[in-house]
């Protein structure tokens, strides 16, 4: 496996995932009690967008993602919140102003930027070099633990958390043929160990049938109230990743209600043709 998230950092899939991640974190923070944020596939944490330049055979993906929001005005508050976090992080690369983004925060940094003193971060990453970079970045941060290892095993190690509240982000590279099966097993285990946890899974929509089969399996298992949200950027058969989605088990109060305008705004900002759309629905409704 040689997946490198650096090639994709800041693309539309990241913008979709990270906007919804921040919404989930903010929703959980409506209660004062702290929680565990567990990132099973954390990546290296920070991405230098300039590293993606200068390779004609592989044009950078961020201009069609964060690049489209960077200087946009009148953004919906959740999108403005997300862009403000990315801008705050990017300022580490030097004075901002009107220049394009240089540094993009991965999910661990977004969680770190919004976390409160009572919240705790557990970050798992299997690639040794990525895990080393992540560990170095958070070496001085209290209540942030980085583990180099298989994130699918993190749930067994960490759940149930002493806080009795958790958000688990499962964001694998989808290089393995059996990734959806691995996710379903992982969710089953998580749900068994800690039924009230919030579990979010990002997935690509490269083949509609595979995403539909994933939805169907979740519906059959009915592990917990579950919703899906998807952003399609194109209906063109030539586009490999036409869209992506997030399923959320036990979505926190207020999250589902706020999603439709966010998805509509993301599809109009990030869409590349008339096939662009943002949609959501329940797989297992709340009772
Ligand atoms: C899509 S990237 C993660 C991006 C990150 N969550 C973010 O939003 O910034 C997937 C990461 O999972 C790592 N990975 C692959 N298999 C893994 C496993 N079994 N456990 C933990 N990490 C894994 C890859 O090295 C890669 O860094």
XYZ file of C-alpha atoms and ligand atoms in Angstrom:
314
model
C 0.000 0.000 0.000
C 1.543 3.298 -1.003
C -1.280 5.772 -0.474
C -0.096 9.342 0.111
C -2.785 11.751 1.147
C -0.532 14.703 0.162
C -1.628 14.295 -3.478
C -5.259 14.782 -2.504
C -4.955 17.249 0.380
C -7.423 20.108 0.130
C -9.377 18.534 -2.733
C -13.175 18.612 -2.824
C -13.364 15.355 -0.869
C -11.322 16.897 1.940
C -13.405 20.083 1.924
C -16.617 18.056 2.168
C -15.237 15.734 4.873
C -13.607 18.455 6.939
C -16.580 20.840 6.810
C -18.813 18.055 8.130
C -16.174 16.999 10.673
C -16.060 20.517 12.130
C -19.881 20.545 12.225
C -19.845 17.261 14.163
C -17.225 18.540 16.617
C -19.125 21.798 17.171
C -22.378 19.855 17.670
C -20.736 17.672 20.331
C -19.363 20.783 22.010
C -22.882 22.037 22.695
C -22.544 19.947 25.865
C -19.879 21.034 28.356
C -18.669 17.499 29.069
C -15.459 16.592 27.271
C -15.210 13.807 24.702
C -12.699 11.593 22.942
C -11.988 12.326 19.279
C -10.576 9.161 17.733
C -9.122 9.434 14.223
C -8.435 5.864 13.040
C -6.687 6.897 9.785
C -5.196 10.235 10.732
C -2.624 10.907 8.002
C 0.361 13.206 8.668
C -1.736 16.103 9.970
C -0.421 18.955 7.828
C 0.012 19.175 4.068
C 2.207 21.557 2.083
C 0.093 22.326 -0.963
C 3.142 23.571 -2.867
C 4.489 20.014 -2.824
C 1.734 19.089 -5.286
C 2.961 21.645 -7.852
C 5.410 21.076 -10.684
C 4.184 17.635 -11.724
C 2.493 18.040 -15.109
C 1.434 14.393 -15.093
C -0.486 14.957 -11.872
C -2.075 18.412 -11.532
C -2.764 19.477 -7.924
C -6.284 18.769 -6.687
C -6.634 21.558 -4.129
C -7.499 24.338 -6.638
C -10.825 22.543 -7.272
C -11.329 22.120 -3.527
C -10.150 24.615 -0.904
C -9.046 26.863 -3.784
C -12.670 27.485 -4.700
C -13.592 28.609 -1.168
C -10.395 30.495 -0.367
C -11.510 33.951 -1.480
C -15.263 33.305 -1.694
C -17.436 35.893 0.005
C -20.822 35.490 1.688
C -20.168 31.892 2.711
C -22.732 30.085 4.834
C -21.578 30.200 8.512
C -20.425 26.530 8.679
C -18.341 27.026 5.530
C -16.987 30.360 6.766
C -16.079 28.622 10.054
C -14.186 25.896 8.186
C -12.333 28.344 5.903
C -11.380 30.495 8.927
C -9.804 27.413 10.551
C -7.868 26.575 7.384
C -6.734 30.210 7.087
C -5.604 30.248 10.726
C -3.575 27.094 10.101
C -2.183 28.359 6.794
C -0.815 31.491 8.523
C 1.903 29.219 9.938
C 3.364 29.310 6.418
C 3.799 33.092 6.672
C 1.734 36.221 6.179
C -1.499 35.427 4.376
C -3.120 38.340 2.571
C -4.437 37.491 -0.854
C -1.949 34.727 -1.641
C -3.175 31.185 -2.388
C -3.225 28.631 0.432
C 0.059 26.883 1.186
C -0.579 24.752 4.250
C -3.685 22.625 4.615
C -4.746 21.032 7.912
C -5.782 17.385 7.938
C -8.456 16.043 10.237
C -6.135 15.839 13.315
C -5.290 19.525 13.097
C -8.877 20.596 12.530
C -9.882 18.634 15.622
C -6.945 20.132 17.543
C -7.869 23.670 16.473
C -11.437 23.412 17.754
C -10.887 21.196 20.781
C -11.530 22.507 24.315
C -9.343 21.736 27.342
C -11.712 18.939 28.361
C -11.592 17.187 24.957
C -9.024 14.504 24.138
C -7.530 13.380 20.813
C -6.355 9.874 19.881
C -4.725 9.737 16.449
C -3.819 6.441 14.759
C -1.805 6.185 11.569
C -0.245 3.076 10.061
C 2.366 4.538 7.657
C 5.522 4.952 9.800
C 6.678 8.192 8.109
C 3.236 9.786 8.372
C 2.898 8.678 11.997
C 6.335 10.143 12.815
C 5.349 13.515 11.322
C 2.097 13.468 13.280
C 3.831 12.554 16.532
C 6.392 15.324 16.078
C 3.650 17.885 15.397
C 1.771 17.058 18.584
C 4.734 16.230 20.835
C 3.995 19.131 23.165
C 0.234 18.938 23.128
C -1.397 17.644 26.291
C -4.303 15.232 25.844
C -3.242 14.283 22.304
C -1.929 10.725 21.824
C -0.469 9.524 18.535
C -0.231 5.777 17.870
C 1.565 4.239 14.901
C -0.567 1.239 14.052
C -3.686 -0.237 12.506
C -6.538 2.179 13.181
C -9.109 -0.593 12.875
C -7.686 -1.938 16.148
C -7.986 1.417 17.918
C -11.627 0.876 18.836
C -10.748 -2.265 20.805
C -7.962 -0.371 22.552
C -9.862 2.787 23.424
C -13.595 2.140 23.657
C -15.519 2.685 25.816
C -13.738 5.913 26.779
C -13.745 7.127 30.391
C -15.493 10.321 29.224
C -18.445 8.201 27.992
C -18.583 10.449 24.923
C -16.702 9.929 21.646
C -16.528 10.872 18.003
C -14.738 8.287 15.860
C -13.665 9.290 12.347
C -12.907 6.367 10.014
C -11.233 7.706 6.874
C -9.283 4.914 5.136
C -7.526 5.222 1.774
C -9.812 2.700 -0.006
C -6.881 0.984 -1.653
C -7.823 -2.451 -0.359
C -10.611 -4.361 -2.108
C -12.234 -5.235 1.213
C -12.211 -1.748 2.756
C -16.015 -1.517 3.057
C -16.110 -4.924 4.810
C -13.343 -3.823 7.180
C -15.334 -0.672 7.997
C -18.519 -2.642 8.655
C -16.658 -5.010 11.010
C -15.058 -2.051 12.751
C -18.408 -0.296 13.190
C -19.929 -3.500 14.549
C -17.165 -3.780 17.109
C -17.364 -0.102 18.020
C -21.090 -0.260 18.429
C -20.768 -3.364 20.623
C -18.123 -1.788 22.846
C -19.644 1.682 22.982
C -23.207 1.919 21.597
C -23.695 5.646 22.162
C -20.532 6.747 20.327
C -20.760 8.902 17.212
C -19.104 7.145 14.259
C -18.406 8.939 10.969
C -17.080 7.159 7.870
C -15.881 8.927 4.720
C -16.170 7.007 1.456
C -15.541 7.758 -2.239
C -18.281 7.381 -4.812
C -16.315 5.970 -7.703
C -18.860 3.235 -8.407
C -22.439 3.962 -7.385
C -23.131 0.262 -6.872
C -20.409 -0.100 -4.219
C -21.690 2.904 -2.255
C -25.240 1.553 -2.520
C -24.113 -1.871 -1.277
C -22.412 -0.163 1.695
C -25.627 1.712 2.479
C -27.662 -1.485 2.166
C -25.332 -3.346 4.540
C -25.625 -0.560 7.110
C -29.408 -0.570 6.772
C -29.505 -4.359 7.276
C -27.277 -4.231 10.324
C -29.205 -1.305 11.850
C -26.414 -0.700 14.337
C -27.694 2.740 15.377
C -29.593 5.703 13.933
C -27.594 6.349 10.757
C -27.619 9.017 8.076
C -25.634 9.492 4.902
C -24.650 12.729 3.195
C -23.111 12.865 -0.260
C -21.603 15.445 -2.537
C -21.479 14.665 -6.259
C -19.333 17.037 -8.300
C -19.906 15.469 -11.700
C -22.060 13.004 -13.600
C -19.402 12.536 -16.294
C -18.499 8.859 -16.751
C -14.890 9.882 -17.470
C -14.473 11.390 -13.979
C -13.163 8.688 -11.643
C -14.259 10.002 -8.268
C -17.583 11.595 -9.128
C -18.451 12.221 -5.525
C -17.952 11.209 -1.947
C -19.983 10.690 1.149
C -20.046 10.463 4.909
C -22.180 8.099 6.939
C -22.768 9.061 10.527
C -24.004 6.686 13.209
C -25.673 8.395 16.177
C -25.424 11.899 14.681
C -25.426 14.484 17.476
C -28.443 16.674 18.006
C -28.783 19.428 15.407
C -26.306 17.929 12.912
C -28.855 16.444 10.476
C -31.055 19.537 10.537
C -28.176 21.810 9.553
C -26.931 19.672 6.663
C -29.198 20.468 3.644
C -28.074 24.098 3.146
C -24.434 23.104 3.706
C -24.662 20.370 1.064
C -26.379 22.717 -1.381
C -23.664 25.349 -0.877
C -20.870 22.773 -1.261
C -22.357 21.454 -4.502
C -22.666 24.920 -6.024
C -19.121 25.882 -4.951
C -17.383 22.611 -5.816
C -19.443 21.193 -8.682
C -17.736 20.807 -12.051
C -20.787 20.156 -14.242
C -24.574 19.998 -14.164
C -24.395 16.632 -12.388
C -23.277 18.332 -9.160
C -25.589 17.737 -6.218
C -25.627 17.455 -2.449
C -27.956 14.934 -0.881
C -28.646 13.329 2.460
C -31.069 10.823 3.923
C -31.476 8.418 6.804
C -30.490 4.761 6.456
C -31.707 3.907 9.922
C -34.048 6.615 11.163
C -34.017 8.004 14.679
C -36.903 6.680 16.726
C -7.456 9.430 3.552
S -5.984 9.440 4.454
C -6.430 10.181 5.965
C -6.676 11.642 5.914
C -7.024 12.278 7.220
N -8.064 11.541 7.952
C -7.488 13.691 6.990
O -8.690 13.910 6.818
O -6.650 14.579 6.990
C -5.816 7.759 4.931
C -4.617 7.479 5.821
O -4.764 6.180 6.381
C -3.474 5.583 6.513
N -3.727 4.151 6.690
C -3.898 3.176 5.762
N -4.263 2.021 6.355
C -4.332 2.262 7.690
C -4.692 1.494 8.827
N -5.061 0.209 8.724
N -4.672 2.098 10.037
C -4.313 3.384 10.176
N -3.974 4.179 9.127
C -3.989 3.621 7.908
C -2.750 6.020 5.267
O -1.356 5.955 5.451
C -3.271 7.470 5.123
O -2.408 8.363 5.772
